[in-house]
Amino acid sequence: MGRAYQPRQAGTMAERRGGNDALKFPILIGDIGGTNARFAILLDAFAEPKMFPVVQTADFETIDEAIQASVLDKTSVQPQTAVLAVAGPVDGDEIDLTNCPWVVRPRQMLTGLGLGEVIVLNDFEAQALAISSLPPASRSQIGGGVVHEGASRAVLGPGTGLGVAGLVRARNMWIPVAGEGGHIDLGPRTARDLAIWPHLKTIEGRVSAEQVLCGRGLVNLYQAIATVNGSEPAHTTPAEITDAAVHRRDEASIEAVDLFAMYLGRVAGDIALIFMARGGVFIAGGIVQRIIPILKADQIRAAFEDKAPHSALLRDIPLYVVTEPLAALAGLAAFARTPRFFGLETTGRRWIAVPGG
Ligand SMILES: Nc1ncnc2c1ncn2[C@@H]1O[C@H](COP(=O)(O)OP(=O)(O)OP(=O)(O)O)[C@@H](O)[C@H]1O
């Protein structure tokens, strides 16, 4: 007997069940970025997730093939539910990923992968879920400040783009608020900034935070610095720049990484103000994890706190770098175990199979 999918119009079983009911185990969780996809299976609410090796999205034509080959073919466990976080806007039955040719088709996944239910979230919602319960070993604090329990938190992360999300505490639940905060304006503050800014590549004339604070943004910043210095830019990829900075090979790379981190502190301070994030601001993503050894904590912290007339408020807010590379997966696991602890709206993002349909 086959399984059909339940259509998603108003009043269907999917919507009557509500967004926060318990999910059926085993649950496949997946964090799908532009470059890497990470999967794990949760057998029940108490077991640690069974992790699978990270796969490169470029190695598989479709996400269904990647799940089949790298997860289902490697285990006898048949997941009942999938909770997937994707880097891209979740709207409709065909979800395009922003920086990768994969298209997520939840209806096809239900039948093709034998799942009973598929939930698709945004990757920064998953990062927000993760910071609800990140253990101290998975984070490193930059400067002072203390967590106010029950206060809002926020996360930002430079990767292929700049993701931003808040995590609001209300009605005994954590509510992730994912927006497009990476596209706020980033203004010059110091004399050096004023020299560099005219040389940054803009988007329709604008220096948005994402023009600087992501992989290609680091290249943009490095090239602007080289131009101001009157030197020929030698590097064209973010990895070359961070590598040159870590090994202190050239001045422009060292300054680019320093300023990148300082601007990240500046934007983190803005995000802290927006969400009144007295529960902490968390910097996530692979780029920062790669430059932890050369981060200048004092400089980042000073930029974070430089928010007159609210410097005193910022001084009290803790700022962390997320050091756990699989944090988003941990966030998805926390949600999958106990959805009722999270006010996550799943209308239009949840597909359910109908047995025998
Ligand atoms: N060694 C490096 N130093 C700095 N940036 C790097 C390095 N390696 C890759 N990048 C850049 O990091 C960005 C990808 O960020 P990250 O590693 O966080 O992504 P990811 O974990 O693969 O997930 P996603 O694909 O969702 O961005 C790309 O712009 C890439 O060019």
Coordinates of C-alpha atoms and ligand atoms in Angstrom, one line a residue:
M1 CA 0.0 0.0 0.0
G2 CA 1.4 3.3 -1.0
R3 CA 1.5 6.6 0.9
A4 CA 0.0 9.8 -0.5
Y5 CA 0.7 13.2 0.9
Q6 CA -1.8 15.3 2.6
P7 CA -2.5 18.5 0.7
R8 CA -1.8 21.6 2.7
Q9 CA -4.9 23.7 2.3
A10 CA -6.6 25.1 5.4
G11 CA -8.3 22.6 7.7
T12 CA -6.2 19.6 6.7
M13 CA -5.0 17.1 9.2
A14 CA -1.6 18.8 9.1
E15 CA -3.1 22.1 10.3
R16 CA -5.5 20.6 12.8
R17 CA -2.7 18.8 14.5
G18 CA -1.0 22.1 15.3
G19 CA 2.6 22.9 15.0
N20 CA 3.9 21.7 18.4
D21 CA 2.7 18.2 18.7
A22 CA 5.2 15.5 19.4
L23 CA 6.9 14.1 16.4
K24 CA 7.2 10.4 15.5
F25 CA 10.6 8.8 16.1
P26 CA 13.0 7.9 14.6
I27 CA 13.6 11.4 13.4
L28 CA 16.0 12.3 10.6
I29 CA 17.5 15.8 11.2
G30 CA 19.5 17.6 8.6
D31 CA 21.3 20.9 8.3
I32 CA 21.7 21.7 4.6
G33 CA 24.0 24.6 3.7
G34 CA 25.2 25.7 0.3
T35 CA 28.4 23.7 0.6
N36 CA 27.9 21.1 3.3
A37 CA 25.0 18.9 4.4
R38 CA 25.0 17.3 7.9
F39 CA 22.6 14.6 8.9
A40 CA 21.8 12.6 12.1
I41 CA 19.0 10.3 13.3
L42 CA 17.3 10.6 16.7
L43 CA 16.0 7.2 17.8
D44 CA 14.0 8.5 20.7
A45 CA 13.7 11.6 22.9
F46 CA 16.5 10.6 25.2
A47 CA 19.2 9.0 22.9
E48 CA 22.1 11.1 21.6
P49 CA 21.7 11.7 17.9
K50 CA 23.4 9.1 15.7
M51 CA 25.6 11.2 13.4
F52 CA 26.6 10.5 9.8
P53 CA 29.6 11.9 8.0
V54 CA 29.2 15.4 6.6
V55 CA 28.5 15.3 2.9
Q56 CA 29.3 17.9 0.2
T57 CA 26.2 19.1 -1.6
A58 CA 28.2 19.1 -4.9
D59 CA 28.7 15.3 -4.6
F60 CA 25.0 14.5 -5.1
E61 CA 22.5 15.6 -7.8
T62 CA 19.6 15.8 -5.4
I63 CA 19.0 16.0 -1.6
D64 CA 17.0 12.7 -1.8
E65 CA 20.0 10.9 -3.3
A66 CA 22.3 12.4 -0.6
I67 CA 19.9 11.2 2.1
Q68 CA 19.5 7.8 0.5
A69 CA 23.2 7.2 0.0
S70 CA 24.7 8.8 3.0
V71 CA 22.1 8.0 5.7
L72 CA 19.4 5.4 4.7
D73 CA 21.9 3.0 3.0
K74 CA 24.1 3.1 6.1
T75 CA 21.6 2.1 8.7
S76 CA 18.7 -0.3 9.2
V77 CA 16.7 2.4 11.0
Q78 CA 13.8 3.8 8.9
P79 CA 13.1 7.4 10.0
Q80 CA 9.4 8.3 10.4
T81 CA 9.9 12.0 10.4
A82 CA 12.4 14.4 8.8
V83 CA 13.2 17.9 10.2
L84 CA 15.4 19.7 7.8
A85 CA 17.0 23.2 8.0
V86 CA 17.9 24.7 4.6
A87 CA 19.7 27.9 3.6
G88 CA 17.0 29.5 1.6
P89 CA 13.4 30.8 1.9
V90 CA 10.9 28.1 2.7
D91 CA 7.9 28.8 0.6
G92 CA 5.8 26.3 -1.4
D93 CA 6.3 22.7 -2.3
E94 CA 9.6 23.3 -4.2
I95 CA 12.2 24.9 -2.0
D96 CA 15.3 26.3 -3.8
L97 CA 18.5 26.5 -1.8
T98 CA 20.2 29.8 -2.1
N99 CA 23.7 28.7 -2.9
C100 CA 23.3 25.2 -4.3
P101 CA 21.4 23.6 -7.1
W102 CA 19.4 21.2 -4.8
V103 CA 15.6 21.7 -4.7
V104 CA 13.9 20.3 -1.6
R105 CA 10.6 18.6 -2.6
P106 CA 9.0 17.4 0.6
R107 CA 6.1 15.6 -1.1
Q108 CA 8.5 13.6 -3.2
M109 CA 10.5 12.9 0.0
L110 CA 7.5 11.4 1.7
T111 CA 7.0 8.8 -1.0
G112 CA 10.6 8.3 -2.2
L113 CA 12.2 8.0 1.3
G114 CA 9.3 6.3 3.1
L115 CA 8.7 9.2 5.5
G116 CA 5.5 10.0 7.3
E117 CA 6.2 13.7 7.9
V118 CA 8.6 16.3 6.7
I119 CA 9.2 19.7 8.3
V120 CA 11.4 22.2 6.6
L121 CA 12.9 25.2 8.5
N122 CA 15.3 28.0 7.7
D123 CA 19.0 27.4 8.6
F124 CA 19.1 30.4 11.0
E125 CA 16.0 29.2 12.8
A126 CA 18.0 26.1 13.5
Q127 CA 20.9 28.3 14.7
A128 CA 18.4 30.1 17.0
L129 CA 17.1 26.8 18.3
A130 CA 20.7 25.8 19.0
I131 CA 21.5 28.8 21.2
S132 CA 18.6 27.9 23.5
S133 CA 20.7 25.2 25.1
L134 CA 24.3 25.5 24.0
P135 CA 26.6 24.0 26.6
P136 CA 29.6 26.0 27.8
A137 CA 32.0 23.6 26.1
S138 CA 30.4 24.6 22.7
R139 CA 31.0 28.3 23.0
S140 CA 33.7 30.8 23.9
Q141 CA 32.9 34.1 25.6
I142 CA 34.3 37.4 24.3
G143 CA 34.6 39.8 27.2
G144 CA 32.2 40.2 30.1
G145 CA 28.5 40.2 30.7
V146 CA 26.2 37.7 32.2
V147 CA 23.2 35.7 30.9
H148 CA 19.9 37.0 32.1
E149 CA 17.8 33.9 32.2
G150 CA 14.5 34.3 30.4
A151 CA 15.8 37.2 28.3
S152 CA 15.9 37.2 24.5
R153 CA 19.0 35.9 22.7
A154 CA 20.3 36.5 19.2
V155 CA 22.6 34.7 16.7
L156 CA 24.5 36.0 13.7
G157 CA 26.7 34.0 11.4
P158 CA 28.8 34.8 8.4
G159 CA 29.0 31.9 6.0
T160 CA 28.0 32.0 2.3
G161 CA 25.9 35.0 3.4
L162 CA 25.2 36.7 6.7
G163 CA 22.4 35.0 8.7
V164 CA 20.7 36.6 11.7
A165 CA 18.0 35.4 14.0
G166 CA 16.6 36.2 17.4
L167 CA 15.4 33.8 20.0
V168 CA 12.6 35.3 22.1
R169 CA 11.4 33.8 25.4
A170 CA 7.6 34.0 25.8
R171 CA 4.9 31.9 27.4
N172 CA 7.5 29.4 28.6
M173 CA 8.7 28.7 25.1
W174 CA 11.6 29.7 23.0
I175 CA 10.4 31.5 19.8
P176 CA 12.9 31.7 17.0
V177 CA 12.6 34.9 14.9
A178 CA 14.5 34.5 11.6
G179 CA 14.6 37.7 9.5
E180 CA 16.9 39.2 6.9
G181 CA 19.1 41.0 9.4
G182 CA 22.2 40.4 7.4
H183 CA 21.1 43.1 5.0
I184 CA 21.1 46.1 7.4
D185 CA 23.4 49.0 6.5
L186 CA 27.0 48.9 7.8
G187 CA 28.4 52.3 8.3
P188 CA 32.0 53.6 8.7
R189 CA 33.0 54.6 12.3
T190 CA 36.7 55.2 12.4
A191 CA 39.1 57.2 10.3
R192 CA 40.4 54.0 8.8
D193 CA 36.8 52.9 7.9
L194 CA 36.2 56.2 6.2
A195 CA 39.3 55.5 4.0
I196 CA 38.2 52.0 3.2
W197 CA 34.4 52.5 2.6
P198 CA 34.6 54.2 -0.8
H199 CA 36.5 51.1 -2.1
L200 CA 34.0 48.5 -1.0
K201 CA 31.8 46.9 -3.6
T202 CA 28.3 48.0 -3.0
I203 CA 24.9 46.4 -3.7
E204 CA 22.8 49.0 -5.6
G205 CA 25.0 51.7 -4.0
R206 CA 24.7 50.4 -0.5
V207 CA 27.2 48.8 1.9
S208 CA 25.0 46.2 3.6
A209 CA 26.5 44.1 6.4
E210 CA 26.5 41.1 4.1
Q211 CA 28.7 43.0 1.6
V212 CA 31.5 42.6 4.2
L213 CA 30.5 39.9 6.7
C214 CA 30.5 36.7 4.7
G215 CA 32.9 34.7 2.6
R216 CA 32.8 37.0 -0.5
G217 CA 32.5 40.0 1.9
L218 CA 35.9 39.1 3.4
V219 CA 37.4 39.2 -0.2
N220 CA 35.6 42.5 -0.8
L221 CA 37.1 44.0 2.4
Y222 CA 40.6 42.6 1.7
Q223 CA 40.5 44.1 -1.9
A224 CA 39.4 47.5 -0.6
I225 CA 42.2 47.5 2.0
A226 CA 44.8 46.6 -0.7
T227 CA 43.5 49.4 -2.9
V228 CA 43.8 51.9 0.0
N229 CA 47.3 50.6 0.7
G230 CA 48.2 51.1 -3.0
S231 CA 49.1 47.4 -3.3
E232 CA 47.9 44.7 -5.8
P233 CA 45.5 42.3 -4.2
A234 CA 47.1 38.8 -4.3
H235 CA 44.1 36.7 -3.0
T236 CA 40.8 35.9 -4.5
T237 CA 39.2 33.5 -2.0
P238 CA 38.3 33.9 1.7
A239 CA 40.3 30.8 2.5
E240 CA 43.5 32.3 1.0
I241 CA 42.9 35.5 3.1
T242 CA 42.3 33.7 6.4
D243 CA 45.2 31.4 5.8
A244 CA 47.6 34.4 5.0
A245 CA 46.3 36.1 8.2
V246 CA 46.7 33.1 10.4
H247 CA 50.3 32.6 9.2
R248 CA 50.9 36.4 9.3
R249 CA 52.0 36.5 5.7
D250 CA 50.7 39.9 4.5
E251 CA 49.5 43.1 6.1
A252 CA 46.3 43.5 4.0
S253 CA 45.1 39.9 4.9
I254 CA 45.9 40.5 8.6
E255 CA 44.0 43.8 8.7
A256 CA 41.1 42.3 6.7
V257 CA 40.6 39.6 9.2
D258 CA 41.0 42.0 12.1
L259 CA 38.5 44.4 10.7
F260 CA 36.1 41.6 9.7
A261 CA 36.0 40.5 13.3
M262 CA 35.6 44.0 14.6
Y263 CA 32.8 44.8 12.2
L264 CA 31.2 41.5 13.3
G265 CA 31.3 42.8 16.9
R266 CA 29.8 46.1 15.7
V267 CA 26.9 44.4 14.0
A268 CA 26.5 42.0 16.9
G269 CA 26.0 45.0 19.2
D270 CA 23.3 46.4 16.8
I271 CA 21.5 43.0 16.8
A272 CA 21.8 42.9 20.7
L273 CA 20.0 46.3 20.8
I274 CA 17.3 45.2 18.3
F275 CA 16.4 42.1 20.3
M276 CA 17.4 43.5 23.7
A277 CA 19.3 40.3 23.9
R278 CA 20.2 40.2 27.6
G279 CA 20.4 36.4 27.3
G280 CA 23.5 36.7 25.0
V281 CA 24.5 37.2 21.4
F282 CA 26.1 34.3 19.6
I283 CA 28.4 34.4 16.6
A284 CA 28.1 31.2 14.6
G285 CA 29.3 29.9 11.2
G286 CA 32.3 28.3 9.8
I287 CA 34.4 31.4 8.9
V288 CA 34.7 32.6 12.5
Q289 CA 35.4 29.1 13.8
R290 CA 38.4 29.1 11.4
I291 CA 39.9 32.3 12.7
I292 CA 39.3 31.8 16.5
P293 CA 43.1 31.7 17.2
I294 CA 43.7 35.2 15.8
L295 CA 40.5 36.9 17.0
K296 CA 41.3 40.0 19.0
A297 CA 38.7 39.7 21.8
D298 CA 39.3 43.2 23.2
Q299 CA 38.7 44.9 19.8
I300 CA 35.6 42.9 19.1
R301 CA 34.2 43.5 22.5
A302 CA 34.9 47.3 22.3
A303 CA 33.1 47.5 18.9
F304 CA 30.2 45.5 20.5
E305 CA 29.9 47.9 23.4
D306 CA 30.4 51.1 21.4
K307 CA 26.7 51.9 21.3
A308 CA 26.0 55.3 22.9
P309 CA 23.7 56.0 24.6
H310 CA 23.4 52.3 25.5
S311 CA 27.0 51.3 26.2
A312 CA 26.2 50.4 29.8
L313 CA 23.5 48.1 28.6
L314 CA 25.8 46.4 26.1
R315 CA 28.6 46.0 28.8
D316 CA 26.2 43.7 30.6
I317 CA 25.4 41.5 27.6
P318 CA 27.5 38.4 27.0
L319 CA 28.9 37.8 23.5
Y320 CA 29.9 34.3 22.5
V321 CA 31.6 32.6 19.5
V322 CA 29.9 29.2 18.8
T323 CA 32.7 26.7 18.7
E324 CA 30.6 23.6 18.0
P325 CA 30.5 23.0 14.2
L326 CA 27.3 20.9 14.4
A327 CA 25.4 23.5 16.5
A328 CA 22.5 23.8 14.1
L329 CA 22.0 20.0 14.2
A330 CA 22.0 20.1 18.0
G331 CA 19.3 22.8 17.7
L332 CA 17.2 20.7 15.4
A333 CA 17.6 17.8 17.8
A334 CA 16.4 19.9 20.7
F335 CA 13.3 20.9 18.7
A336 CA 12.6 17.4 17.4
R337 CA 12.7 15.9 20.9
T338 CA 10.3 18.4 22.5
P339 CA 8.6 20.6 19.9
R340 CA 6.3 22.0 22.6
F341 CA 9.2 23.9 24.2
F342 CA 9.6 25.9 21.0
G343 CA 7.1 28.3 19.5
L344 CA 8.0 27.4 16.0
E345 CA 5.3 28.1 13.4
T346 CA 5.2 25.2 11.0
T347 CA 2.1 26.2 8.9
G348 CA 3.0 25.7 5.3
R349 CA 6.3 24.1 6.2
R350 CA 5.0 20.7 7.3
W351 CA 4.0 17.8 5.0
I352 CA 2.3 14.7 6.2
A353 CA 1.8 11.4 4.4
V354 CA -1.6 9.7 4.5
P355 CA -1.4 5.9 4.9
G356 CA -3.1 4.1 2.1
G357 CA -3.8 7.3 0.2
Ligands
LIG1 N1 39.3 28.7 5.3 C1 38.4 29.6 5.1 N2 38.5 30.8 5.6 C2 37.5 31.7 5.4 N3 36.4 31.5 4.8 C3 36.2 30.3 4.2 C4 37.2 29.2 4.4 N4 36.8 28.1 3.7 C5 35.6 28.4 3.2 N5 35.3 29.7 3.5 C6 34.1 30.5 3.1 O1 33.1 30.2 4.0 C7 31.8 30.4 3.4 C8 30.9 29.2 3.8 O2 30.8 29.3 5.2 P1 30.6 28.0 6.1 O3 31.8 27.3 6.1 O4 30.0 28.5 7.4 O5 29.5 27.3 5.3 P2 28.9 25.9 5.4 O6 29.1 25.4 6.8 O7 29.5 25.1 4.3 O8 27.5 26.2 5.2 P3 26.8 27.1 4.1 O9 27.1 26.3 2.9 O10 25.5 27.1 4.6 O11 27.4 28.5 4.1 C9 32.0 30.4 1.9 O12 31.9 31.8 1.5 C10 33.5 30.0 1.8 O13 34.1 30.6 0.7

